Amino acid sequence: MIKAHAFTLGLISAIGMLGSQYATADIVLSGTRIVYKEAQKEAVIRMENKGERPLLVQAWLDTGDDNADPSTLNVPFTVVPPVSRIEAKRGQTAKITYTGNKALAKDRETVYWFNALEIPPKVSEQDAKGKNLLQLAFRTRIKLFYRPDGLEGSAAEAPSKLTWRAQQKDGHLVIHMSNPTPYFVSFNSINIISGGKKYEVQPSMSEPKSEMDLLVKGLNSKPTGATLEYHAISDFGGGIKGKANL
């Protein structure tokens, strides 16, 4: 899943907007996730500038804290180039390399987040004169999965290996999700079909070899003869649909 943020950021200038206008990020990434296989020398992601003016783009990886200062992060990857100028309607490839300065798990995947922060040209004093400008910066974040060699099964099969169980917890109905595989499983949606009605389950990424409880919205009692339907996300950002009886 791609996460895009718009926020004020110190001295970094961004798009000037008037009150009722909406702004969107101009930098578009070539994928919704990055899979870095251990045997690969590097992983790459393409950044395209769909806007009408050149942009500076800062790229880095974090461990999941989207508020972390990039200069303080200690991750075993380098991103080259860390800062690049991308002309309007042009692109730039970022190369990600595992440095090996931190050992990663060999029996399961590890997840990091790739960030692309776009820094548009500073608005000149003349252009800004007499205008009410809002200074914004746009950042896009996607997951990077580091995948060791020799893992059992495949990421495509992992969603079908999950087990699901409806149960009561603290007065609420939850779905207990168990992932016995060495792969992360991300979801677009999870729903329960019961009595001809659809109930949304709060989706969350399932970590390798873990269990967790997911809250069911609008359903407080354990259903009889219900079916759980999920829409997981593949390595390529596509959908993997499946269902299970509860």
Coordinates of C-alpha atoms in Angstrom, one line a residue:
M1 CA 0.0 0.0 0.0
I2 CA 1.3 3.5 -0.9
K3 CA 1.1 6.1 1.8
A4 CA 1.2 9.7 0.7
H5 CA 1.6 12.6 3.2
A6 CA 1.3 16.3 2.8
F7 CA 2.8 18.4 5.6
T8 CA 4.7 21.6 6.4
L9 CA 8.3 20.9 6.8
G10 CA 10.6 23.6 8.2
L11 CA 12.5 25.5 5.5
I12 CA 11.4 23.2 2.7
S13 CA 9.1 25.0 0.3
A14 CA 6.5 23.3 -1.7
I15 CA 3.4 23.9 -3.7
G16 CA 1.6 27.2 -3.1
M17 CA -2.1 26.8 -2.8
L18 CA -5.0 29.1 -2.4
G19 CA -7.7 28.3 0.1
S20 CA -10.1 26.0 -1.8
Q21 CA -7.5 24.2 -4.0
Y22 CA -6.3 20.7 -3.5
A23 CA -2.7 19.6 -4.0
T24 CA -1.4 16.1 -4.9
A25 CA 2.1 14.7 -5.0
D26 CA 3.9 15.0 -8.4
I27 CA 6.3 12.2 -7.8
V28 CA 4.8 8.8 -8.7
L29 CA 6.6 5.5 -7.9
S30 CA 6.8 2.6 -10.3
G31 CA 5.4 0.1 -7.7
T32 CA 3.4 -0.2 -4.6
R33 CA 6.1 -2.3 -2.8
I34 CA 9.7 -3.4 -3.2
V35 CA 10.8 -7.0 -2.8
Y36 CA 14.5 -7.3 -2.2
K37 CA 15.6 -10.9 -2.6
E38 CA 18.8 -11.9 -0.8
A39 CA 20.5 -13.1 -4.1
Q40 CA 20.0 -9.7 -5.7
K41 CA 22.8 -7.2 -5.8
E42 CA 20.3 -4.4 -5.5
A43 CA 16.7 -3.5 -5.8
V44 CA 15.4 -0.5 -7.9
I45 CA 12.4 1.8 -7.8
R46 CA 11.6 4.3 -10.5
M47 CA 10.4 7.8 -9.5
E48 CA 8.6 9.8 -12.1
N49 CA 7.9 13.5 -12.0
K50 CA 4.4 14.0 -13.4
G51 CA 4.4 17.7 -12.6
E52 CA 5.2 20.8 -14.7
R53 CA 8.4 21.8 -12.9
P54 CA 11.6 20.2 -11.7
L55 CA 11.8 18.8 -8.2
L56 CA 14.4 17.7 -5.8
V57 CA 13.6 14.3 -4.3
Q58 CA 15.1 12.9 -1.1
A59 CA 15.0 9.1 -0.7
W60 CA 15.7 7.0 2.3
L61 CA 14.6 3.9 4.3
D62 CA 13.1 3.7 7.8
T63 CA 12.1 1.0 10.1
G64 CA 8.4 1.9 10.4
D65 CA 8.4 5.2 12.3
D66 CA 7.2 7.8 9.8
N67 CA 8.2 10.6 12.1
A68 CA 11.9 9.5 12.4
D69 CA 14.6 11.9 11.3
P70 CA 16.4 10.4 8.3
S71 CA 19.7 11.6 9.6
T72 CA 19.4 9.5 12.8
L73 CA 18.3 6.2 11.2
N74 CA 20.5 3.2 11.3
V75 CA 19.3 0.8 8.6
P76 CA 21.4 -1.8 6.7
F77 CA 20.6 -0.3 3.3
T78 CA 21.9 2.6 1.2
V79 CA 19.8 4.5 -1.3
V80 CA 21.6 6.0 -4.3
P81 CA 21.1 8.8 -5.1
P82 CA 19.9 10.0 -1.7
V83 CA 18.9 13.3 -3.3
S84 CA 18.2 13.8 -7.0
R85 CA 16.8 16.5 -9.3
I86 CA 14.1 15.2 -11.5
E87 CA 13.0 17.4 -14.4
A88 CA 9.3 17.8 -15.3
K89 CA 7.9 14.7 -17.1
R90 CA 11.2 12.8 -16.5
G91 CA 12.2 10.1 -14.1
Q92 CA 15.0 8.9 -11.9
T93 CA 15.8 5.3 -10.7
A94 CA 16.8 4.9 -7.1
K95 CA 19.0 1.9 -6.3
I96 CA 18.8 0.2 -2.9
T97 CA 21.7 -1.9 -1.7
Y98 CA 21.9 -4.1 1.4
T99 CA 25.1 -3.2 3.2
G100 CA 25.3 -6.2 5.5
N101 CA 26.2 -4.1 8.5
K102 CA 23.2 -5.5 10.4
A103 CA 22.3 -9.2 10.3
L104 CA 18.7 -9.8 9.2
A105 CA 16.6 -12.8 9.9
K106 CA 17.3 -15.8 7.7
D107 CA 14.0 -17.7 8.5
R108 CA 11.6 -15.0 7.6
E109 CA 11.1 -11.7 5.8
T110 CA 12.0 -8.3 7.3
V111 CA 10.1 -5.1 6.4
Y112 CA 11.4 -1.6 6.0
W113 CA 9.8 1.5 4.4
F114 CA 11.0 3.4 1.4
N115 CA 10.4 7.2 1.4
A116 CA 10.4 9.7 -1.4
L117 CA 10.1 13.3 -0.3
E118 CA 9.6 15.8 -3.1
I119 CA 11.0 19.3 -2.7
P120 CA 9.6 21.8 -5.3
P121 CA 11.5 25.0 -6.2
K122 CA 11.3 27.7 -3.6
V123 CA 8.7 30.3 -4.4
S124 CA 10.3 33.7 -5.2
E125 CA 9.5 36.7 -3.1
Q126 CA 8.0 38.4 -6.2
D127 CA 5.7 35.4 -6.9
A128 CA 4.7 35.2 -3.3
K129 CA 4.0 38.9 -2.8
G130 CA 0.4 39.6 -2.0
K131 CA -0.6 35.9 -2.0
N132 CA -1.6 33.6 0.9
L133 CA 0.6 30.6 0.2
L134 CA 0.6 27.4 2.1
Q135 CA 4.1 25.8 2.3
L136 CA 3.8 22.0 1.9
A137 CA 6.0 19.0 1.3
F138 CA 4.8 15.7 -0.1
R139 CA 6.2 12.3 0.9
T140 CA 5.3 8.9 -0.5
R141 CA 6.1 5.7 1.5
I142 CA 6.0 2.1 0.4
K143 CA 7.1 -1.1 2.0
L144 CA 10.3 -2.9 1.2
F145 CA 10.4 -6.6 2.0
Y146 CA 13.8 -8.2 2.4
R147 CA 13.4 -11.8 1.4
P148 CA 16.1 -14.4 2.4
D149 CA 16.9 -17.2 0.1
G150 CA 15.5 -20.7 0.8
L151 CA 12.2 -19.7 2.6
E152 CA 9.6 -22.4 2.6
G153 CA 6.7 -22.0 0.2
S154 CA 6.1 -18.7 -1.7
A155 CA 4.7 -15.3 -1.0
A156 CA 1.9 -15.9 -3.5
E157 CA 0.8 -19.0 -1.5
A158 CA 1.1 -17.3 1.9
P159 CA -2.5 -15.8 2.1
S160 CA -4.0 -19.2 1.6
K161 CA -1.9 -20.6 4.5
L162 CA -3.4 -18.2 7.1
T163 CA -5.9 -19.6 9.6
W164 CA -8.9 -17.6 10.9
R165 CA -11.0 -18.0 14.0
A166 CA -13.9 -15.9 15.3
Q167 CA -14.0 -15.4 19.0
Q168 CA -15.1 -13.0 21.8
K169 CA -12.6 -10.7 23.4
D170 CA -13.4 -7.9 25.9
G171 CA -17.0 -7.8 24.8
H172 CA -16.2 -7.6 21.1
L173 CA -16.0 -10.0 18.2
V174 CA -12.5 -10.4 16.9
I175 CA -11.0 -12.6 14.2
H176 CA -7.9 -14.4 15.4
M177 CA -5.5 -14.5 12.5
S178 CA -2.5 -16.9 12.5
N179 CA 0.3 -16.8 10.0
P180 CA 2.6 -19.8 10.1
T181 CA 4.5 -18.7 7.0
P182 CA 7.8 -16.8 6.7
Y183 CA 6.1 -14.1 4.6
F184 CA 4.4 -10.8 5.4
V185 CA 0.8 -10.7 4.1
S186 CA -0.8 -7.3 3.4
F187 CA -4.5 -6.8 2.8
N188 CA -6.7 -4.3 0.8
S189 CA -9.7 -5.7 2.7
I190 CA -11.1 -8.4 4.9
N191 CA -14.9 -9.0 5.3
I192 CA -17.2 -11.4 7.0
I193 CA -20.3 -12.6 5.1
S194 CA -23.0 -13.7 7.5
G195 CA -26.8 -13.8 7.1
G196 CA -26.6 -12.1 3.7
K197 CA -24.7 -9.1 5.2
K198 CA -21.1 -8.0 4.9
Y199 CA -19.2 -6.9 8.0
E200 CA -15.8 -5.2 7.7
V201 CA -12.8 -6.6 9.5
Q202 CA -10.2 -4.0 10.5
P203 CA -7.3 -5.1 8.2
S204 CA -3.7 -5.2 9.3
M205 CA -0.5 -6.6 7.8
S206 CA 0.2 -10.1 9.1
E207 CA 3.8 -10.6 10.2
P208 CA 5.6 -13.9 9.5
K209 CA 5.1 -16.6 12.1
S210 CA 2.8 -14.5 14.2
E211 CA -0.8 -14.3 15.5
M212 CA -3.0 -11.3 16.0
D213 CA -6.7 -10.3 16.7
L214 CA -8.6 -8.1 14.2
L215 CA -11.7 -6.2 15.3
V216 CA -15.0 -6.9 13.4
K217 CA -17.1 -3.7 12.8
G218 CA -20.8 -3.9 13.4
L219 CA -20.9 -7.5 14.6
N220 CA -20.7 -8.4 18.3
S221 CA -21.7 -12.0 18.5
K222 CA -20.0 -15.0 17.0
P223 CA -21.7 -15.8 13.6
T224 CA -22.9 -19.2 12.6
G225 CA -22.0 -20.5 9.1
A226 CA -20.2 -17.3 8.2
T227 CA -17.5 -16.9 5.5
L228 CA -14.5 -14.7 5.7
E229 CA -13.4 -13.1 2.4
Y230 CA -10.0 -11.4 2.0
H231 CA -8.2 -9.4 -0.7
A232 CA -4.5 -9.7 -0.1
I233 CA -1.8 -7.9 -2.1
S234 CA 0.8 -9.7 -4.2
D235 CA 4.4 -8.8 -4.8
F236 CA 3.4 -6.8 -7.8
G237 CA 0.6 -4.9 -6.1
G238 CA -2.1 -7.0 -7.6
G239 CA -4.9 -8.8 -5.8
I240 CA -5.0 -12.2 -4.3
K241 CA -8.6 -13.1 -3.4
G242 CA -9.5 -15.9 -1.0
K243 CA -12.1 -17.1 1.5
A244 CA -12.3 -19.3 4.6
N245 CA -15.2 -20.7 6.6
L246 CA -15.4 -19.6 10.2

